[in-house]
Amino acid sequence: MRHAQSRAHLLRWIGRGALVSLAVLAALGVSPALPALAGSWSAPVQLPGSCGSSVAVNQAGAMAAGGTFTAADGTTHVQVCTSPDGKTWQAADLGRGGDEPRGGQHPVVALSPDGHAVAVWGSIVGCPAACDYIVQAAVRPPGGGWGAPVTLTTDLYFGGGGIVLGMDGVGNAIAAWVGNYANASHYAVLPAGGRWGPVQTLSNGNVQGAAHGLGLAVSPDGSVVVAFANKGDAIWAASGTVLGGLSAPVFVAAGDYRNTSAPKAAVDDAGQASLVWSLSGRTEAAARSPGGTWSAPAVLASQSSSSVATAIDGAGNAIAVFGSSYSWRLAGGGWGPASPLPAGSSGGLAAADPAGTFVYADSGGNAFTFAAGATSFGTGSGSRGSLADLKIVPGHAVMLAADAVSAETVN
């Protein structure tokens, strides 16, 4: 109890004034020596099916996870697992699919505050006579069963591109993918409690170039950033809101035709955003102001990183994780110097909630919990196996590693 109270006190202290101090220190080029928050991750809970690709959690602690398995006839099927508390799980077979695109999560999942679960994936149909590459989605209402999959589009880029899915704080969802026709990318919106809207164009291959490596971020209030690389690996980003639509993509940084990692984005309710990516000879990051202007790219490291991640809290404090290093960008400042991750850690994912709790899990499933500006990540959860996904919402964080979930209560 004493530990929980001290941790809550630290976060309240940050929320009431420390973030202002962090911004001042950042402007002066001083690194604050904030401690890590001692994490308390639960023991891994093995999922009842092949749901080890993506995970989602809501404020009530309910969870959803998704993955694929090979059926008896040799075809690939989508499987989703749901739980009211992260402890007891049910698995459902959504049928054939999940075999496209070849990169990214299969399927991607999201979960609303009231328990609506959404899964989106790609499929090949009609082979061998005439193969079509399609995007499908299914919805599970609170306390109900999964509905029949619906087809969002028959224009999915075969082989790559990725499918991404995000949800705001009231349950409005947005999915994006790369199409095959005219090298364009697209998105569709599922309003909370409604039906999928029409497919809309995200980028135009004749203007921005052929898109690949989509990265999506959605804030609790519905702000959206979709980032992607084009054929020359230049970085572009589109912004808007889930229900209000997205603007035309804007140019963020030049490429060198040798992109090493897909761009990753994060955004908060004020519209502040962070973006990180890697080229053949450097790893870079950019930040967006509440007014929507992207900064010039900053070089975080003079070497490439096969895995990058970023997260941002409600005050605009952002972290970039790349290779075996990380860098802070505290609100009002610039990106700080690269610092080493905990010994043995590399790659992985990062997430943050609006109150300023950050979580990082390395590629081996070792998770750490800390506050904005921390220079020590503290003791991790211990390796839980190959990392697949990491999410946080107010009150709960969840890690998916080696087909099992570990959870943590956060203040």
PDB file of N, CA and C in Angstrom, residues 269-365:
ATOM      1  N   ASP A 269      -4.030  14.506 -27.142  1.00  0.00           N
ATOM      2  CA  ASP A 269      -5.285  15.228 -27.342  1.00  0.00           C
ATOM      3  C   ASP A 269      -5.074  16.664 -27.807  1.00  0.00           C
ATOM      4  N   ALA A 270      -3.913  17.242 -27.511  1.00  0.00           N
ATOM      5  CA  ALA A 270      -3.641  18.619 -27.926  1.00  0.00           C
ATOM      6  C   ALA A 270      -3.181  18.700 -29.379  1.00  0.00           C
ATOM      7  N   GLY A 271      -3.030  17.550 -30.021  1.00  0.00           N
ATOM      8  CA  GLY A 271      -2.556  17.537 -31.396  1.00  0.00           C
ATOM      9  C   GLY A 271      -1.053  17.465 -31.532  1.00  0.00           C
ATOM     10  N   GLN A 272      -0.347  17.414 -30.400  1.00  0.00           N
ATOM     11  CA  GLN A 272       1.101  17.252 -30.461  1.00  0.00           C
ATOM     12  C   GLN A 272       1.422  15.805 -30.842  1.00  0.00           C
ATOM     13  N   ALA A 273       2.440  15.624 -31.673  1.00  0.00           N
ATOM     14  CA  ALA A 273       2.743  14.289 -32.165  1.00  0.00           C
ATOM     15  C   ALA A 273       4.240  14.087 -32.265  1.00  0.00           C
ATOM     16  N   SER A 274       4.641  12.815 -32.211  1.00  0.00           N
ATOM     17  CA  SER A 274       6.037  12.437 -32.425  1.00  0.00           C
ATOM     18  C   SER A 274       6.080  11.380 -33.507  1.00  0.00           C
ATOM     19  N   LEU A 275       7.185  11.362 -34.241  1.00  0.00           N
ATOM     20  CA  LEU A 275       7.353  10.457 -35.370  1.00  0.00           C
ATOM     21  C   LEU A 275       8.810  10.048 -35.438  1.00  0.00           C
ATOM     22  N   VAL A 276       9.070   8.742 -35.582  1.00  0.00           N
ATOM     23  CA  VAL A 276      10.447   8.248 -35.638  1.00  0.00           C
ATOM     24  C   VAL A 276      10.541   7.222 -36.745  1.00  0.00           C
ATOM     25  N   TRP A 277      11.689   7.181 -37.433  1.00  0.00           N
ATOM     26  CA  TRP A 277      11.919   6.246 -38.527  1.00  0.00           C
ATOM     27  C   TRP A 277      13.427   6.050 -38.685  1.00  0.00           C
ATOM     28  N   SER A 278      13.806   5.103 -39.515  1.00  0.00           N
ATOM     29  CA  SER A 278      15.221   4.815 -39.703  1.00  0.00           C
ATOM     30  C   SER A 278      15.536   4.613 -41.173  1.00  0.00           C
ATOM     31  N   LEU A 279      16.650   5.187 -41.617  1.00  0.00           N
ATOM     32  CA  LEU A 279      17.175   5.002 -42.957  1.00  0.00           C
ATOM     33  C   LEU A 279      18.445   4.161 -42.876  1.00  0.00           C
ATOM     34  N   SER A 280      19.143   4.007 -43.987  1.00  0.00           N
ATOM     35  CA  SER A 280      20.291   3.106 -44.000  1.00  0.00           C
ATOM     36  C   SER A 280      21.439   3.597 -43.116  1.00  0.00           C
ATOM     37  N   GLY A 281      21.614   4.916 -43.000  1.00  0.00           N
ATOM     38  CA  GLY A 281      22.751   5.414 -42.249  1.00  0.00           C
ATOM     39  C   GLY A 281      22.409   6.288 -41.077  1.00  0.00           C
ATOM     40  N   ARG A 282      21.139   6.357 -40.696  1.00  0.00           N
ATOM     41  CA  ARG A 282      20.763   7.212 -39.571  1.00  0.00           C
ATOM     42  C   ARG A 282      19.345   6.870 -39.103  1.00  0.00           C
ATOM     43  N   THR A 283      19.056   7.262 -37.870  1.00  0.00           N
ATOM     44  CA  THR A 283      17.714   7.168 -37.315  1.00  0.00           C
ATOM     45  C   THR A 283      17.264   8.575 -36.984  1.00  0.00           C
ATOM     46  N   GLU A 284      16.042   8.929 -37.429  1.00  0.00           N
ATOM     47  CA  GLU A 284      15.573  10.304 -37.307  1.00  0.00           C
ATOM     48  C   GLU A 284      14.222  10.376 -36.603  1.00  0.00           C
ATOM     49  N   ALA A 285      13.896  11.584 -36.150  1.00  0.00           N
ATOM     50  CA  ALA A 285      12.609  11.825 -35.505  1.00  0.00           C
ATOM     51  C   ALA A 285      12.147  13.231 -35.828  1.00  0.00           C
ATOM     52  N   ALA A 286      10.843  13.436 -35.746  1.00  0.00           N
ATOM     53  CA  ALA A 286      10.254  14.761 -35.912  1.00  0.00           C
ATOM     54  C   ALA A 286       9.121  14.900 -34.914  1.00  0.00           C
ATOM     55  N   ALA A 287       8.736  16.138 -34.639  1.00  0.00           N
ATOM     56  CA  ALA A 287       7.630  16.417 -33.718  1.00  0.00           C
ATOM     57  C   ALA A 287       6.689  17.402 -34.376  1.00  0.00           C
ATOM     58  N   ARG A 288       5.413  17.312 -34.003  1.00  0.00           N
ATOM     59  CA  ARG A 288       4.410  18.217 -34.550  1.00  0.00           C
ATOM     60  C   ARG A 288       3.830  19.082 -33.448  1.00  0.00           C
ATOM     61  N   SER A 289       3.690  20.368 -33.735  1.00  0.00           N
ATOM     62  CA  SER A 289       3.119  21.300 -32.775  1.00  0.00           C
ATOM     63  C   SER A 289       1.612  21.145 -32.736  1.00  0.00           C
ATOM     64  N   PRO A 290       0.943  21.680 -31.697  1.00  0.00           N
ATOM     65  CA  PRO A 290      -0.518  21.625 -31.658  1.00  0.00           C
ATOM     66  C   PRO A 290      -1.164  22.280 -32.882  1.00  0.00           C
ATOM     67  N   GLY A 291      -0.434  23.233 -33.501  1.00  0.00           N
ATOM     68  CA  GLY A 291      -0.951  23.887 -34.690  1.00  0.00           C
ATOM     69  C   GLY A 291      -0.844  23.060 -35.948  1.00  0.00           C
ATOM     70  N   GLY A 292      -0.170  21.914 -35.865  1.00  0.00           N
ATOM     71  CA  GLY A 292      -0.100  21.006 -36.994  1.00  0.00           C
ATOM     72  C   GLY A 292       1.149  21.091 -37.834  1.00  0.00           C
ATOM     73  N   THR A 293       2.173  21.830 -37.376  1.00  0.00           N
ATOM     74  CA  THR A 293       3.410  21.979 -38.143  1.00  0.00           C
ATOM     75  C   THR A 293       4.450  20.977 -37.679  1.00  0.00           C
ATOM     76  N   TRP A 294       5.004  20.224 -38.634  1.00  0.00           N
ATOM     77  CA  TRP A 294       6.059  19.267 -38.309  1.00  0.00           C
ATOM     78  C   TRP A 294       7.411  19.963 -38.260  1.00  0.00           C
ATOM     79  N   SER A 295       8.221  19.588 -37.285  1.00  0.00           N
ATOM     80  CA  SER A 295       9.572  20.128 -37.173  1.00  0.00           C
ATOM     81  C   SER A 295      10.467  19.529 -38.239  1.00  0.00           C
ATOM     82  N   ALA A 296      11.619  20.140 -38.439  1.00  0.00           N
ATOM     83  CA  ALA A 296      12.632  19.539 -39.293  1.00  0.00           C
ATOM     84  C   ALA A 296      13.099  18.242 -38.646  1.00  0.00           C
ATOM     85  N   PRO A 297      13.465  17.239 -39.432  1.00  0.00           N
ATOM     86  CA  PRO A 297      13.909  15.978 -38.836  1.00  0.00           C
ATOM     87  C   PRO A 297      15.177  16.155 -38.018  1.00  0.00           C
ATOM     88  N   ALA A 298      15.226  15.476 -36.882  1.00  0.00           N
ATOM     89  CA  ALA A 298      16.408  15.482 -36.019  1.00  0.00           C
ATOM     90  C   ALA A 298      17.069  14.112 -36.102  1.00  0.00           C
ATOM     91  N   VAL A 299      18.377  14.084 -36.217  1.00  0.00           N
ATOM     92  CA  VAL A 299      19.120  12.828 -36.261  1.00  0.00           C
ATOM     93  C   VAL A 299      19.334  12.343 -34.832  1.00  0.00           C
ATOM     94  N   LEU A 300      18.751  11.213 -34.499  1.00  0.00           N
ATOM     95  CA  LEU A 300      18.897  10.640 -33.163  1.00  0.00           C
ATOM     96  C   LEU A 300      20.132   9.768 -33.050  1.00  0.00           C
ATOM     97  N   ALA A 301      20.512   9.128 -34.158  1.00  0.00           N
ATOM     98  CA  ALA A 301      21.681   8.251 -34.160  1.00  0.00           C
ATOM     99  C   ALA A 301      22.246   8.215 -35.578  1.00  0.00           C
ATOM    100  N   SER A 302      23.541   7.997 -35.659  1.00  0.00           N
ATOM    101  CA  SER A 302      24.205   7.972 -36.965  1.00  0.00           C
ATOM    102  C   SER A 302      24.271   6.569 -37.533  1.00  0.00           C
ATOM    103  N   GLN A 303      23.411   5.684 -37.033  1.00  0.00           N
ATOM    104  CA  GLN A 303      23.306   4.347 -37.595  1.00  0.00           C
ATOM    105  C   GLN A 303      21.838   3.970 -37.726  1.00  0.00           C
ATOM    106  N   SER A 304      21.561   2.989 -38.561  1.00  0.00           N
ATOM    107  CA  SER A 304      20.185   2.569 -38.778  1.00  0.00           C
ATOM    108  C   SER A 304      19.709   1.709 -37.619  1.00  0.00           C
ATOM    109  N   SER A 305      18.391   1.579 -37.510  1.00  0.00           N
ATOM    110  CA  SER A 305      17.768   0.752 -36.481  1.00  0.00           C
ATOM    111  C   SER A 305      16.672  -0.060 -37.152  1.00  0.00           C
ATOM    112  N   SER A 306      16.724  -1.368 -36.990  1.00  0.00           N
ATOM    113  CA  SER A 306      15.720  -2.212 -37.621  1.00  0.00           C
ATOM    114  C   SER A 306      14.370  -2.109 -36.921  1.00  0.00           C
ATOM    115  N   SER A 307      14.356  -1.588 -35.706  1.00  0.00           N
ATOM    116  CA  SER A 307      13.121  -1.450 -34.945  1.00  0.00           C
ATOM    117  C   SER A 307      13.097  -0.082 -34.276  1.00  0.00           C
ATOM    118  N   VAL A 308      12.003   0.675 -34.471  1.00  0.00           N
ATOM    119  CA  VAL A 308      11.832   1.968 -33.812  1.00  0.00           C
ATOM    120  C   VAL A 308      10.448   2.020 -33.174  1.00  0.00           C
ATOM    121  N   ALA A 309      10.303   2.881 -32.174  1.00  0.00           N
ATOM    122  CA  ALA A 309       9.015   3.055 -31.505  1.00  0.00           C
ATOM    123  C   ALA A 309       8.973   4.444 -30.895  1.00  0.00           C
ATOM    124  N   THR A 310       7.767   4.952 -30.644  1.00  0.00           N
ATOM    125  CA  THR A 310       7.613   6.235 -29.986  1.00  0.00           C
ATOM    126  C   THR A 310       6.310   6.257 -29.200  1.00  0.00           C
ATOM    127  N   ALA A 311       6.257   7.133 -28.191  1.00  0.00           N
ATOM    128  CA  ALA A 311       5.058   7.318 -27.377  1.00  0.00           C
ATOM    129  C   ALA A 311       5.046   8.753 -26.887  1.00  0.00           C
ATOM    130  N   ILE A 312       3.831   9.287 -26.607  1.00  0.00           N
ATOM    131  CA  ILE A 312       3.697  10.662 -26.141  1.00  0.00           C
ATOM    132  C   ILE A 312       2.594  10.724 -25.093  1.00  0.00           C
ATOM    133  N   ASP A 313       2.786  11.554 -24.062  1.00  0.00           N
ATOM    134  CA  ASP A 313       1.762  11.677 -23.024  1.00  0.00           C
ATOM    135  C   ASP A 313       0.911  12.921 -23.259  1.00  0.00           C
ATOM    136  N   GLY A 314       0.010  13.203 -22.326  1.00  0.00           N
ATOM    137  CA  GLY A 314      -0.926  14.293 -22.509  1.00  0.00           C
ATOM    138  C   GLY A 314      -0.319  15.671 -22.419  1.00  0.00           C
ATOM    139  N   ALA A 315       0.907  15.784 -21.906  1.00  0.00           N
ATOM    140  CA  ALA A 315       1.572  17.076 -21.812  1.00  0.00           C
ATOM    141  C   ALA A 315       2.510  17.330 -22.981  1.00  0.00           C
ATOM    142  N   GLY A 316       2.632  16.356 -23.884  1.00  0.00           N
ATOM    143  CA  GLY A 316       3.512  16.528 -25.029  1.00  0.00           C
ATOM    144  C   GLY A 316       4.909  16.004 -24.827  1.00  0.00           C
ATOM    145  N   ASN A 317       5.175  15.312 -23.722  1.00  0.00           N
ATOM    146  CA  ASN A 317       6.473  14.667 -23.532  1.00  0.00           C
ATOM    147  C   ASN A 317       6.511  13.393 -24.368  1.00  0.00           C
ATOM    148  N   ALA A 318       7.571  13.218 -25.150  1.00  0.00           N
ATOM    149  CA  ALA A 318       7.653  12.081 -26.070  1.00  0.00           C
ATOM    150  C   ALA A 318       8.964  11.330 -25.882  1.00  0.00           C
ATOM    151  N   ILE A 319       8.905  10.042 -26.156  1.00  0.00           N
ATOM    152  CA  ILE A 319      10.097   9.204 -26.144  1.00  0.00           C
ATOM    153  C   ILE A 319      10.216   8.514 -27.494  1.00  0.00           C
ATOM    154  N   ALA A 320      11.447   8.374 -27.966  1.00  0.00           N
ATOM    155  CA  ALA A 320      11.750   7.578 -29.148  1.00  0.00           C
ATOM    156  C   ALA A 320      12.668   6.452 -28.724  1.00  0.00           C
ATOM    157  N   VAL A 321      12.376   5.247 -29.172  1.00  0.00           N
ATOM    158  CA  VAL A 321      13.196   4.073 -28.870  1.00  0.00           C
ATOM    159  C   VAL A 321      13.702   3.527 -30.191  1.00  0.00           C
ATOM    160  N   PHE A 322      14.994   3.274 -30.274  1.00  0.00           N
ATOM    161  CA  PHE A 322      15.590   2.844 -31.534  1.00  0.00           C
ATOM    162  C   PHE A 322      16.832   2.002 -31.237  1.00  0.00           C
ATOM    163  N   GLY A 323      16.871   0.807 -31.836  1.00  0.00           N
ATOM    164  CA  GLY A 323      17.998  -0.081 -31.564  1.00  0.00           C
ATOM    165  C   GLY A 323      18.098  -0.387 -30.085  1.00  0.00           C
ATOM    166  N   SER A 324      19.250  -0.101 -29.497  1.00  0.00           N
ATOM    167  CA  SER A 324      19.456  -0.300 -28.060  1.00  0.00           C
ATOM    168  C   SER A 324      19.522   1.038 -27.328  1.00  0.00           C
ATOM    169  N   SER A 325      18.885   2.086 -27.899  1.00  0.00           N
ATOM    170  CA  SER A 325      18.946   3.431 -27.318  1.00  0.00           C
ATOM    171  C   SER A 325      17.560   4.054 -27.247  1.00  0.00           C
ATOM    172  N   TYR A 326      17.481   5.165 -26.511  1.00  0.00           N
ATOM    173  CA  TYR A 326      16.250   5.945 -26.450  1.00  0.00           C
ATOM    174  C   TYR A 326      16.606   7.413 -26.343  1.00  0.00           C
ATOM    175  N   SER A 327      15.636   8.275 -26.648  1.00  0.00           N
ATOM    176  CA  SER A 327      15.812   9.717 -26.546  1.00  0.00           C
ATOM    177  C   SER A 327      14.508  10.338 -26.093  1.00  0.00           C
ATOM    178  N   TRP A 328      14.597  11.328 -25.191  1.00  0.00           N
ATOM    179  CA  TRP A 328      13.418  12.067 -24.740  1.00  0.00           C
ATOM    180  C   TRP A 328      13.267  13.360 -25.527  1.00  0.00           C
ATOM    181  N   ARG A 329      12.027  13.751 -25.760  1.00  0.00           N
ATOM    182  CA  ARG A 329      11.709  15.112 -26.193  1.00  0.00           C
ATOM    183  C   ARG A 329      10.681  15.645 -25.215  1.00  0.00           C
ATOM    184  N   LEU A 330      11.158  16.407 -24.235  1.00  0.00           N
ATOM    185  CA  LEU A 330      10.255  16.943 -23.225  1.00  0.00           C
ATOM    186  C   LEU A 330       9.491  18.129 -23.779  1.00  0.00           C
ATOM    187  N   ALA A 331       8.287  18.339 -23.289  1.00  0.00           N
ATOM    188  CA  ALA A 331       7.396  19.364 -23.819  1.00  0.00           C
ATOM    189  C   ALA A 331       8.102  20.709 -23.902  1.00  0.00           C
ATOM    190  N   GLY A 332       8.050  21.312 -25.073  1.00  0.00           N
ATOM    191  CA  GLY A 332       8.656  22.621 -25.272  1.00  0.00           C
ATOM    192  C   GLY A 332      10.108  22.582 -25.668  1.00  0.00           C
ATOM    193  N   GLY A 333      10.713  21.401 -25.722  1.00  0.00           N
ATOM    194  CA  GLY A 333      12.130  21.300 -26.051  1.00  0.00           C
ATOM    195  C   GLY A 333      12.369  20.525 -27.322  1.00  0.00           C
ATOM    196  N   GLY A 334      13.638  20.150 -27.526  1.00  0.00           N
ATOM    197  CA  GLY A 334      14.018  19.358 -28.683  1.00  0.00           C
ATOM    198  C   GLY A 334      14.375  17.948 -28.256  1.00  0.00           C
ATOM    199  N   TRP A 335      14.711  17.104 -29.213  1.00  0.00           N
ATOM    200  CA  TRP A 335      15.113  15.731 -28.908  1.00  0.00           C
ATOM    201  C   TRP A 335      16.463  15.734 -28.206  1.00  0.00           C
ATOM    202  N   GLY A 336      16.533  15.003 -27.093  1.00  0.00           N
ATOM    203  CA  GLY A 336      17.757  14.914 -26.321  1.00  0.00           C
ATOM    204  C   GLY A 336      18.719  13.895 -26.896  1.00  0.00           C
ATOM    205  N   PRO A 337      19.878  13.755 -26.284  1.00  0.00           N
ATOM    206  CA  PRO A 337      20.871  12.809 -26.782  1.00  0.00           C
ATOM    207  C   PRO A 337      20.424  11.367 -26.603  1.00  0.00           C
ATOM    208  N   ALA A 338      20.965  10.512 -27.425  1.00  0.00           N
ATOM    209  CA  ALA A 338      20.669   9.088 -27.305  1.00  0.00           C
ATOM    210  C   ALA A 338      21.283   8.536 -26.030  1.00  0.00           C
ATOM    211  N   SER A 339      20.498   7.748 -25.300  1.00  0.00           N
ATOM    212  CA  SER A 339      20.956   7.097 -24.070  1.00  0.00           C
ATOM    213  C   SER A 339      20.722   5.601 -24.195  1.00  0.00           C
ATOM    214  N   PRO A 340      21.544   4.796 -23.524  1.00  0.00           N
ATOM    215  CA  PRO A 340      21.373   3.342 -23.662  1.00  0.00           C
ATOM    216  C   PRO A 340      20.152   2.825 -22.917  1.00  0.00           C
ATOM    217  N   LEU A 341      19.450   1.897 -23.543  1.00  0.00           N
ATOM    218  CA  LEU A 341      18.373   1.181 -22.875  1.00  0.00           C
ATOM    219  C   LEU A 341      18.955   0.285 -21.787  1.00  0.00           C
ATOM    220  N   PRO A 342      18.120  -0.257 -20.893  1.00  0.00           N
ATOM    221  CA  PRO A 342      18.639  -1.184 -19.886  1.00  0.00           C
ATOM    222  C   PRO A 342      19.452  -2.303 -20.520  1.00  0.00           C
ATOM    223  N   ALA A 343      20.458  -2.776 -19.802  1.00  0.00           N
ATOM    224  CA  ALA A 343      21.361  -3.806 -20.324  1.00  0.00           C
ATOM    225  C   ALA A 343      20.575  -4.998 -20.861  1.00  0.00           C
ATOM    226  N   GLY A 344      20.917  -5.394 -22.066  1.00  0.00           N
ATOM    227  CA  GLY A 344      20.270  -6.539 -22.684  1.00  0.00           C
ATOM    228  C   GLY A 344      19.031  -6.210 -23.479  1.00  0.00           C
ATOM    229  N   SER A 345      18.573  -4.937 -23.430  1.00  0.00           N
ATOM    230  CA  SER A 345      17.357  -4.548 -24.132  1.00  0.00           C
ATOM    231  C   SER A 345      17.676  -3.938 -25.483  1.00  0.00           C
ATOM    232  N   SER A 346      16.853  -4.276 -26.469  1.00  0.00           N
ATOM    233  CA  SER A 346      16.929  -3.646 -27.783  1.00  0.00           C
ATOM    234  C   SER A 346      15.589  -3.805 -28.460  1.00  0.00           C
ATOM    235  N   GLY A 347      15.323  -2.916 -29.434  1.00  0.00           N
ATOM    236  CA  GLY A 347      14.063  -2.982 -30.160  1.00  0.00           C
ATOM    237  C   GLY A 347      12.877  -2.807 -29.235  1.00  0.00           C
ATOM    238  N   GLY A 348      11.736  -3.348 -29.633  1.00  0.00           N
ATOM    239  CA  GLY A 348      10.564  -3.335 -28.777  1.00  0.00           C
ATOM    240  C   GLY A 348       9.580  -2.229 -29.101  1.00  0.00           C
ATOM    241  N   LEU A 349       8.688  -1.969 -28.146  1.00  0.00           N
ATOM    242  CA  LEU A 349       7.585  -1.027 -28.309  1.00  0.00           C
ATOM    243  C   LEU A 349       7.481  -0.121 -27.094  1.00  0.00           C
ATOM    244  N   ALA A 350       6.878   1.058 -27.291  1.00  0.00           N
ATOM    245  CA  ALA A 350       6.655   2.001 -26.201  1.00  0.00           C
ATOM    246  C   ALA A 350       5.228   2.506 -26.266  1.00  0.00           C
ATOM    247  N   ALA A 351       4.670   2.863 -25.108  1.00  0.00           N
ATOM    248  CA  ALA A 351       3.321   3.412 -25.030  1.00  0.00           C
ATOM    249  C   ALA A 351       3.257   4.355 -23.837  1.00  0.00           C
ATOM    250  N   ALA A 352       2.308   5.299 -23.878  1.00  0.00           N
ATOM    251  CA  ALA A 352       2.146   6.249 -22.776  1.00  0.00           C
ATOM    252  C   ALA A 352       0.677   6.592 -22.623  1.00  0.00           C
ATOM    253  N   ASP A 353       0.260   6.881 -21.382  1.00  0.00           N
ATOM    254  CA  ASP A 353      -1.104   7.342 -21.159  1.00  0.00           C
ATOM    255  C   ASP A 353      -1.102   8.857 -20.964  1.00  0.00           C
ATOM    256  N   PRO A 354      -2.257   9.513 -21.003  1.00  0.00           N
ATOM    257  CA  PRO A 354      -2.286  10.974 -20.888  1.00  0.00           C
ATOM    258  C   PRO A 354      -1.690  11.506 -19.594  1.00  0.00           C
ATOM    259  N   ALA A 355      -1.731  10.722 -18.502  1.00  0.00           N
ATOM    260  CA  ALA A 355      -1.263  11.205 -17.206  1.00  0.00           C
ATOM    261  C   ALA A 355       0.253  11.196 -17.066  1.00  0.00           C
ATOM    262  N   GLY A 356       0.972  10.593 -18.013  1.00  0.00           N
ATOM    263  CA  GLY A 356       2.429  10.623 -17.955  1.00  0.00           C
ATOM    264  C   GLY A 356       3.087   9.325 -17.561  1.00  0.00           C
ATOM    265  N   THR A 357       2.371   8.211 -17.551  1.00  0.00           N
ATOM    266  CA  THR A 357       2.990   6.917 -17.318  1.00  0.00           C
ATOM    267  C   THR A 357       3.433   6.334 -18.661  1.00  0.00           C
ATOM    268  N   PHE A 358       4.711   6.004 -18.753  1.00  0.00           N
ATOM    269  CA  PHE A 358       5.278   5.396 -19.952  1.00  0.00           C
ATOM    270  C   PHE A 358       5.612   3.944 -19.669  1.00  0.00           C
ATOM    271  N   VAL A 359       5.416   3.097 -20.674  1.00  0.00           N
ATOM    272  CA  VAL A 359       5.857   1.712 -20.580  1.00  0.00           C
ATOM    273  C   VAL A 359       6.677   1.392 -21.825  1.00  0.00           C
ATOM    274  N   TYR A 360       7.706   0.609 -21.628  1.00  0.00           N
ATOM    275  CA  TYR A 360       8.546   0.133 -22.726  1.00  0.00           C
ATOM    276  C   TYR A 360       8.765  -1.356 -22.524  1.00  0.00           C
ATOM    277  N   ALA A 361       8.616  -2.130 -23.598  1.00  0.00           N
ATOM    278  CA  ALA A 361       8.914  -3.562 -23.565  1.00  0.00           C
ATOM    279  C   ALA A 361       9.902  -3.870 -24.675  1.00  0.00           C
ATOM    280  N   ASP A 362      10.993  -4.541 -24.329  1.00  0.00           N
ATOM    281  CA  ASP A 362      11.991  -4.844 -25.350  1.00  0.00           C
ATOM    282  C   ASP A 362      11.571  -6.069 -26.159  1.00  0.00           C
ATOM    283  N   SER A 363      12.371  -6.406 -27.154  1.00  0.00           N
ATOM    284  CA  SER A 363      11.992  -7.477 -28.073  1.00  0.00           C
ATOM    285  C   SER A 363      11.879  -8.824 -27.381  1.00  0.00           C
ATOM    286  N   GLY A 364      12.487  -8.965 -26.207  1.00  0.00           N
ATOM    287  CA  GLY A 364      12.393 -10.207 -25.445  1.00  0.00           C
ATOM    288  C   GLY A 364      11.269 -10.220 -24.434  1.00  0.00           C
ATOM    289  N   GLY A 365      10.401  -9.196 -24.453  1.00  0.00           N
ATOM    290  CA  GLY A 365       9.268  -9.171 -23.535  1.00  0.00           C
ATOM    291  C   GLY A 365       9.619  -8.772 -22.123  1.00  0.00           C
TER     292      GLY A 365
END
